Short mmCIF file of C-alpha atoms in Angstrom, two decimals:
data_model
loop_
_atom_site.label_atom_id
_atom_site.label_comp_id
_atom_site.label_asym_id
_atom_site.label_seq_id
_atom_site.Cartn_x
_atom_site.Cartn_y
_atom_site.Cartn_z
CA MET A 1 119.91 108.29 135.00
CA MET A 2 119.95 111.58 133.63
CA LYS A 3 122.71 110.73 131.13
CA ILE A 4 120.80 107.37 130.01
CA ARG A 5 117.62 109.45 129.25
CA ILE A 6 119.79 112.21 126.98
CA GLU A 7 120.93 109.25 125.31
CA ILE A 8 117.71 107.28 124.56
CA THR A 9 116.12 110.95 123.80
CA LEU A 10 118.79 111.23 120.92
CA CYS A 11 118.56 107.78 119.38
CA LEU A 12 114.74 108.61 118.95
CA LEU A 13 115.81 111.33 117.75
CA LEU A 14 117.68 109.61 115.34
CA PHE A 15 115.40 107.58 114.28
CA LEU A 16 113.05 110.01 113.49
CA VAL A 17 115.15 111.62 111.22
CA LEU A 18 116.37 108.81 109.17
CA ALA A 19 113.40 106.52 109.49
CA PRO A 20 111.25 106.86 106.28
CA PHE A 21 108.46 109.58 106.86
CA CYS A 22 105.10 107.76 107.69
CA ILE A 23 103.13 107.37 110.66
CA CYS A 24 100.48 104.87 111.72
CA SER A 25 97.91 106.62 113.68
CA GLY A 26 95.79 103.70 114.71
CA GLU A 27 94.29 102.35 111.60
CA ARG A 28 95.06 105.40 109.26
CA LEU A 29 98.38 105.60 107.58
CA LEU A 30 100.00 108.94 107.14
CA VAL A 31 103.07 109.46 104.81
CA GLY A 32 105.09 112.34 104.81
CA MET A 33 105.45 114.78 101.94
CA THR A 34 108.91 114.87 99.68
CA LEU A 35 109.41 118.15 97.90
CA VAL A 36 111.37 117.72 94.31
CA ARG A 37 114.15 119.77 95.44
CA LYS A 38 115.59 120.05 91.68
CA ALA A 39 112.26 120.63 89.98
CA THR A 40 113.27 124.73 90.16
CA ALA A 41 116.27 124.35 87.45
CA HIS A 42 113.52 123.00 84.75
CA GLY A 43 111.05 125.54 85.76
CA ALA A 44 108.70 122.95 87.38
CA VAL A 45 106.78 124.96 89.81
CA CYS A 46 103.03 124.80 90.86
CA LEU A 47 101.12 127.96 89.88
CA ASP A 48 102.05 130.14 92.41
CA GLY A 49 106.07 129.18 91.88
CA SER A 50 106.54 126.33 94.72
CA LEU A 51 107.96 123.36 94.30
CA PRO A 52 106.22 119.95 93.61
CA ALA A 53 105.72 117.39 95.75
CA TYR A 54 104.67 113.53 96.26
CA HIS A 55 104.54 111.12 99.03
CA LEU A 56 105.78 107.98 99.30
CA HIS A 57 105.48 104.82 100.94
CA ARG A 58 108.04 102.01 100.51
CA GLY A 59 106.71 98.51 99.36
CA PHE A 60 108.73 95.46 100.52
CA GLY A 61 108.98 91.96 99.95
CA ALA A 62 107.35 90.08 96.75
CA GLY A 63 106.64 94.31 95.99
CA SER A 64 109.40 95.96 96.46
CA ASN A 65 109.63 96.23 92.81
CA ASN A 66 106.65 97.13 91.93
CA TRP A 67 105.02 101.10 92.06
CA ILE A 68 101.88 102.65 91.83
CA LEU A 69 101.53 106.33 91.05
CA GLN A 70 98.13 108.10 91.92
CA PHE A 71 97.49 111.56 90.38
CA GLU A 72 95.64 113.24 93.52
CA GLY A 73 92.69 115.66 91.29
CA GLY A 74 90.95 118.67 92.40
CA GLY A 75 89.54 120.31 89.00
CA TRP A 76 90.68 122.92 86.97
CA CYS A 77 91.20 126.61 86.34
CA ASN A 78 90.79 127.97 82.87
CA ASP A 79 90.97 131.34 83.17
CA ILE A 80 93.53 133.83 84.87
CA SER A 81 91.38 135.13 87.71
CA SER A 82 90.83 131.69 88.58
CA CYS A 83 93.95 130.40 88.46
CA LEU A 84 94.83 133.40 90.81
CA GLU A 85 92.78 132.65 93.63
CA ARG A 86 93.60 128.72 92.80
CA ALA A 87 97.23 129.99 93.48
CA LYS A 88 96.75 130.70 96.86
CA THR A 89 95.03 127.27 97.85
CA ARG A 90 96.20 123.72 98.29
CA ARG A 91 95.25 123.70 95.01
CA GLY A 92 98.13 125.59 93.51
CA SER A 93 100.47 126.21 96.28
CA THR A 94 102.77 123.27 98.20
CA ARG A 95 102.78 125.81 100.50
CA TYR A 96 98.82 124.90 101.53
CA MET A 97 99.05 121.30 101.42
CA SER A 98 98.61 118.86 104.49
CA LYS A 99 102.21 117.83 104.68
CA LEU A 100 100.49 114.24 105.44
CA GLU A 101 98.86 112.46 103.52
CA VAL A 102 96.15 108.84 104.82
CA PHE A 103 97.09 106.35 102.49
CA SER A 104 93.97 103.97 102.08
CA GLY A 105 92.23 102.30 99.37
CA ILE A 106 94.20 101.10 96.70
CA LEU A 107 97.23 102.95 98.48
CA SER A 108 96.80 101.03 102.19
CA ASN A 109 99.58 98.74 102.69
CA ASN A 110 96.92 96.29 104.51
CA ALA A 111 96.75 92.92 102.92
CA SER A 112 93.23 92.63 104.02
CA LEU A 113 92.27 96.01 102.59
CA ASN A 114 94.16 95.74 99.55
CA PRO A 115 95.33 92.59 98.57
CA ASP A 116 96.85 92.99 95.30
CA PHE A 117 99.26 95.91 95.98
CA TYR A 118 99.65 96.48 99.47
CA ASN A 119 103.21 95.70 99.33
CA TRP A 120 103.92 98.00 96.58
CA ASN A 121 105.83 101.33 96.51
CA ARG A 122 102.87 103.85 96.59
CA VAL A 123 103.23 107.12 95.53
CA LYS A 124 100.52 110.22 95.46
CA LEU A 125 101.87 112.99 93.45
CA ARG A 126 100.48 116.15 94.75
CA TYR A 127 98.28 118.76 92.26
CA CYS A 128 99.09 121.73 92.06
CA ASP A 129 99.11 122.89 88.40
CA GLY A 130 95.24 123.33 87.62
CA ALA A 131 95.90 121.57 84.43
CA SER A 132 95.56 117.61 84.59
CA PHE A 133 99.70 117.69 84.96
CA SER A 134 99.58 118.83 81.24
CA GLY A 135 100.20 122.45 80.94
CA ASP A 136 103.24 124.55 79.56
CA SER A 137 103.52 128.22 79.84
CA LYS A 138 103.52 130.98 81.68
CA PHE A 139 101.62 134.42 82.53
CA ASP A 140 103.20 137.42 83.39
CA ASN A 141 101.92 140.90 82.71
CA GLY A 142 104.13 142.71 85.04
CA THR A 143 101.97 142.53 87.71
CA SER A 144 100.78 139.01 88.21
CA LEU A 145 102.70 135.75 87.89
CA LEU A 146 101.48 132.22 86.98
CA TYR A 147 103.33 128.96 86.20
CA PHE A 148 101.28 126.58 84.38
CA ARG A 149 103.89 123.98 84.27
CA GLY A 150 102.07 120.59 84.78
CA GLN A 151 104.02 118.93 81.95
CA ARG A 152 107.14 119.66 83.83
CA ILE A 153 105.76 119.21 87.35
CA TRP A 154 104.89 115.37 85.79
CA GLU A 155 108.56 114.70 84.53
CA ALA A 156 110.14 116.27 87.41
CA ILE A 157 108.63 113.69 89.77
CA ILE A 158 109.33 110.63 87.32
CA HIS A 159 113.22 111.95 87.30
CA ASP A 160 112.92 112.16 90.99
CA LEU A 161 111.65 108.61 91.95
CA LEU A 162 113.82 106.64 89.07
CA PRO A 163 116.75 106.56 91.24
CA LYS A 164 114.69 105.64 93.86
CA GLY A 165 113.56 102.25 92.37
CA LEU A 166 111.13 103.38 89.62
CA SER A 167 113.57 102.52 87.05
CA ARG A 168 114.11 99.08 88.05
CA ALA A 169 110.27 98.46 87.79
CA ARG A 170 108.97 94.99 87.40
CA LYS A 171 105.17 95.86 87.73
CA ALA A 172 104.19 99.25 87.55
CA LEU A 173 100.37 101.26 87.35
CA LEU A 174 99.69 104.81 86.91
CA SER A 175 96.74 105.66 88.69
CA GLY A 176 94.46 108.69 89.31
CA CYS A 177 91.16 110.31 90.35
CA SER A 178 89.46 113.11 88.67
CA ALA A 179 91.35 115.54 87.31
CA GLY A 180 94.12 113.18 88.27
CA GLY A 181 92.13 110.28 86.70
CA LEU A 182 92.04 112.23 83.28
CA ALA A 183 95.86 112.77 83.59
CA THR A 184 96.82 109.19 83.21
CA PHE A 185 95.24 109.46 79.95
CA LEU A 186 97.53 112.09 79.28
CA HIS A 187 100.28 110.72 80.28
CA CYS A 188 99.74 106.57 80.11
CA ASP A 189 101.81 106.06 76.80
CA ASN A 190 104.74 108.30 78.16
CA PHE A 191 104.85 106.52 81.50
CA THR A 192 105.42 103.24 79.58
CA LYS A 193 108.48 104.59 77.92
CA MET A 194 110.39 106.04 81.06
CA LEU A 195 110.18 102.03 82.48
CA PRO A 196 112.16 99.33 81.95
CA SER A 197 110.86 97.87 78.31
CA ASN A 198 110.43 94.00 79.90
CA ALA A 199 108.03 95.81 83.06
CA SER A 200 103.95 95.08 83.12
CA VAL A 201 102.91 98.58 82.94
CA LYS A 202 99.13 99.36 83.07
CA CYS A 203 97.15 102.69 83.79
CA LEU A 204 93.75 102.99 85.67
CA SER A 205 91.31 106.26 85.30
CA ASP A 206 88.99 106.49 88.21
CA ALA A 207 86.24 109.20 88.03
CA GLY A 208 88.39 110.91 84.79
CA PHE A 209 86.10 109.88 82.12
CA PHE A 210 85.05 112.85 81.40
CA LEU A 211 82.16 113.30 78.42
CA ASP A 212 81.90 115.88 75.84
CA GLU A 213 78.35 116.05 76.50
CA ARG A 214 76.08 118.80 76.35
CA ASP A 215 74.44 119.88 78.88
CA ILE A 216 70.41 120.04 79.68
CA SER A 217 70.12 123.54 78.07
CA LEU A 218 72.27 121.65 75.41
CA ASN A 219 75.49 123.84 75.37
CA TYR A 220 78.64 122.20 75.51
CA SER A 221 79.45 123.85 78.69
CA MET A 222 82.57 121.24 79.51
CA ARG A 223 83.59 121.63 75.91
CA SER A 224 84.05 125.19 76.26
CA PHE A 225 85.65 124.78 79.77
CA TYR A 226 88.51 122.71 78.53
CA HIS A 227 88.95 124.59 75.54
CA ASP A 228 90.03 127.43 77.58
CA LEU A 229 91.89 125.63 79.69
CA VAL A 230 93.80 124.03 76.76
CA ALA A 231 94.40 127.73 75.14
CA LEU A 232 95.35 129.16 78.80
CA GLN A 233 98.00 126.74 79.93
CA GLY A 234 99.67 125.64 76.54
CA ILE A 235 98.31 122.12 76.56
CA GLU A 236 97.68 121.46 73.22
CA GLN A 237 101.95 120.67 72.42
CA ASN A 238 101.51 118.13 74.76
CA LEU A 239 98.28 115.99 73.70
CA ASN A 240 98.78 112.92 71.71
CA PRO A 241 100.01 113.61 68.26
CA ASN A 242 98.09 111.37 66.87
CA CYS A 243 94.88 111.84 68.27
CA THR A 244 95.78 115.80 67.51
CA ARG A 245 96.40 114.94 63.84
CA SER A 246 93.26 113.06 63.67
CA THR A 247 90.48 115.91 64.13
CA SER A 248 89.88 119.59 63.20
CA ASN A 249 89.37 120.46 66.35
CA PRO A 250 92.79 119.10 68.31
CA LYS A 251 91.50 120.64 71.90
CA LEU A 252 89.27 117.64 71.72
CA CYS A 253 92.04 115.66 72.38
CA PHE A 254 91.81 116.50 76.39
CA PHE A 255 88.67 114.57 76.41
CA PRO A 256 89.35 111.00 77.58
CA GLN A 257 86.76 109.56 75.33
CA TYR A 258 88.56 110.91 72.13
CA ALA A 259 92.25 110.14 73.58
CA LEU A 260 91.88 106.65 74.14
CA ASN A 261 91.41 105.05 71.14
CA TYR A 262 94.78 106.05 70.67
CA ILE A 263 96.43 104.73 73.96
CA SER A 264 98.66 101.44 73.34
CA THR A 265 99.29 100.92 77.01
CA PRO A 266 96.54 98.45 78.67
CA TYR A 267 93.78 100.71 80.31
CA PHE A 268 91.08 100.18 83.08
CA ILE A 269 88.24 102.82 83.92
CA LEU A 270 86.77 102.98 86.74
CA ASN A 271 83.68 105.08 86.62
CA SER A 272 80.08 105.95 87.92
CA ALA A 273 78.01 105.84 84.94
CA TYR A 274 76.24 108.75 86.99
CA ASP A 275 79.51 110.63 88.08
CA VAL A 276 78.12 113.36 90.24
CA PHE A 277 80.96 115.51 88.94
CA GLN A 278 79.68 115.62 85.54
CA PHE A 279 76.31 115.32 86.58
CA HIS A 280 76.75 118.40 88.68
CA HIS A 281 78.96 120.56 86.34
CA SER A 282 78.57 119.11 82.77
CA LEU A 283 75.26 117.47 82.47
CA VAL A 284 73.63 120.24 84.76
CA PRO A 285 76.03 123.10 85.22
CA PRO A 286 74.57 126.10 87.34
CA SER A 287 74.45 128.26 84.30
CA ALA A 288 71.63 125.61 82.34
CA ASP A 289 69.42 125.63 85.80
CA LEU A 290 69.50 129.46 86.97
CA HIS A 291 66.09 128.82 88.67
CA GLY A 292 67.29 125.72 90.57
CA HIS A 293 64.77 123.23 89.21
CA TRP A 294 67.49 120.29 89.60
CA ASN A 295 68.54 121.36 93.20
CA ARG A 296 66.59 118.74 95.07
CA CYS A 297 67.67 116.10 92.48
CA LYS A 298 71.23 116.92 92.94
CA LEU A 299 71.37 116.47 96.44
CA ASP A 300 69.24 113.13 96.32
CA PRO A 301 68.45 110.45 93.77
CA ALA A 302 65.29 109.67 95.06
CA ALA A 303 63.71 112.98 94.81
CA CYS A 304 64.53 113.17 90.60
CA SER A 305 61.58 113.31 89.00
CA ALA A 306 60.52 110.74 86.12
CA TYR A 307 61.85 113.51 83.46
CA GLN A 308 65.20 114.08 85.25
CA ILE A 309 65.97 110.43 85.91
CA SER A 310 65.18 109.96 81.99
CA VAL A 311 68.42 112.66 81.52
CA LEU A 312 70.24 110.86 84.03
CA GLN A 313 69.71 107.79 82.04
CA GLY A 314 70.72 109.76 79.09
CA LEU A 315 74.05 110.28 80.24
CA ARG A 316 74.54 106.95 81.56
CA ARG A 317 73.92 105.90 77.74
CA ASP A 318 76.39 108.15 76.23
CA MET A 319 78.59 107.03 78.61
CA LEU A 320 78.46 103.33 77.72
CA VAL A 321 78.10 104.76 73.88
CA ALA A 322 81.95 106.31 74.11
CA LEU A 323 83.30 103.32 76.05
CA TYR A 324 81.74 100.73 73.70
CA PRO A 325 84.97 100.38 71.35
CA SER A 326 87.01 99.52 74.03
CA TYR A 327 84.62 97.07 75.66
CA LYS A 328 84.20 95.54 72.24
CA ASN A 329 87.27 95.19 70.55
CA SER A 330 90.03 95.03 73.64
CA ARG A 331 91.15 92.36 75.19
CA ARG A 332 93.67 94.20 77.18
CA ASP A 333 91.16 96.56 78.56
CA GLY A 334 89.38 96.47 81.51
CA MET A 335 86.03 98.94 83.22
CA PHE A 336 83.97 98.72 86.01
CA ILE A 337 81.53 100.86 85.43
CA ASN A 338 78.38 101.21 88.46
CA SER A 339 75.72 102.66 89.14
CA CYS A 340 75.95 104.49 91.87
CA PHE A 341 76.10 108.26 92.70
CA ALA A 342 79.69 108.81 93.35
CA HIS A 343 82.91 110.72 92.14
CA CYS A 344 86.39 108.71 92.80
CA GLN A 345 86.07 105.08 94.89
CA SER A 346 89.49 103.80 94.49
CA GLU A 347 91.04 105.77 97.50
CA SER A 348 88.45 105.44 99.47
CA GLN A 349 88.48 102.00 101.83
CA ASP A 350 84.51 102.03 102.24
CA THR A 351 84.36 101.58 98.18
CA TRP A 352 87.70 99.84 97.38
CA PHE A 353 87.68 97.06 99.46
CA ALA A 354 85.37 96.53 102.43
CA VAL A 355 82.57 93.97 103.25
CA ASP A 356 79.87 96.70 102.47
CA SER A 357 81.80 98.03 99.25
CA PRO A 358 79.84 98.42 95.76
CA ARG A 359 79.71 95.33 93.49
CA ILE A 360 79.02 94.15 90.46
CA HIS A 361 78.21 90.45 89.99
CA ASN A 362 79.17 90.54 93.28
CA LYS A 363 82.71 91.43 92.77
CA THR A 364 83.98 94.27 94.36
CA ILE A 365 86.09 97.60 92.72
CA ALA A 366 89.65 96.08 94.15
CA GLU A 367 88.85 92.55 92.79
CA ALA A 368 88.09 93.63 89.72
CA VAL A 369 91.33 95.93 89.20
CA GLY A 370 93.63 93.02 90.33
CA ASP A 371 91.91 90.06 88.18
CA TRP A 372 92.76 93.01 85.42
CA TYR A 373 96.05 93.54 86.26
CA PHE A 374 97.49 90.19 86.73
CA SER A 375 95.48 88.81 84.10
CA ARG A 376 93.70 86.54 85.83
CA LYS A 377 90.07 87.32 84.34
CA ILE A 378 88.60 89.49 81.94
CA THR A 379 87.19 92.20 83.70
CA LYS A 380 84.35 94.37 81.74
CA GLU A 381 81.91 95.24 84.66
CA ILE A 382 79.04 96.87 83.61
CA ASP A 383 76.38 97.55 85.82
CA CYS A 384 72.08 97.65 85.74
CA PRO A 385 70.81 100.94 85.47
CA TYR A 386 69.70 102.92 88.67
CA PRO A 387 67.88 102.11 90.84
CA CYS A 388 68.97 98.32 90.64
CA ASP A 389 71.96 98.67 92.54
CA LYS A 390 71.63 98.23 96.39
CA THR A 391 75.22 97.60 96.72
CA CYS A 392 76.24 101.46 96.14
CA HIS A 393 77.57 104.11 98.43
CA ASN A 394 76.02 107.14 97.11
CA LEU A 395 78.67 109.84 98.18
CA ILE A 396 76.69 113.16 97.05
CA PRO A 397 79.17 116.22 97.43
CA SER A 398 77.67 119.74 99.29
CA PRO A 399 76.94 122.29 96.89
CA GLN A 400 79.86 124.38 97.69
CA VAL A 401 82.11 121.97 95.54
CA SER A 402 82.72 123.80 92.50
CA LEU A 403 84.28 122.55 88.84
CA ARG A 404 87.13 124.98 89.45
#
């Protein structure tokens, strides 16, 4: 009996070692982390010098040669002090990251929860460079050392995935949320060039369409923030050259509204017209509201005054104006611009595809993205202004959430 128990235990241990690293906990799919071991040789490291990482859950059946790559989001750091702080957290080092990640929404492997992409190879790229996977520089003053190597991290992860089947991709979707959504604008065409010429490659930005917008004090606070970020992390050399050649201020090409015009790969933009991150940090940053007149409005849209609502309607208008060329002129592109107070809607099952998910014209986000990707329908959904949409999940972050 003891011998049988030992053999069973050994078999279980071998299975756990050799099986793909994922755990199904109830309805949650937890996927293990893969470190990119060869990255150090190419200088592709996180802010603190740790190895970059991703989480891969294998596709199956008809989706075994199809791939989704999802950039993780999480703000940016645009000066040495904030980057040093970030390097001590999961946003700047894989040493502090969770080794298991929940795959839900667009990353779910359940056909009833993710009908178009459930059986694809799904990858989450962990974010540890603080510049939307785009910098290539280093800071070393003899005391402190920071690696700004987002561009190299992106390339190292791709080169790690190519021999694992990405090089044989038939269909591929590059997506991301927030700062990860912005990363898709920076890497979309590059991703297409790395895959087979006959592959169907498209890109999706979720809550990544950050506007070059004046704040309520009429300052370009986000432009100033990005200007410092691009300069600090050596990003300008990695921006779209067609965009940078077209303007006297090349750093503006970090903004999606300027980069989008020069992207040739089909693109889908998923965004709230009242994106809470942009509302809180671009339109009404703390520096523009020193006396906290907007505090109640930020926490609850129903508490906003008529004047504050009019300012928010201006944010929506500016977003639609920035998107108008794509809306009018491109049949290959798609969009889903709803009127919810939210930020990132593709990774959460509640907002991606559920009985009570947000809808425009009775279409969920998952249905809109699927219709666009598979060319079932032209999908350019724009919601009516707040507060008309009763399907919204208004997801207001805590006041502690910061730009960095």
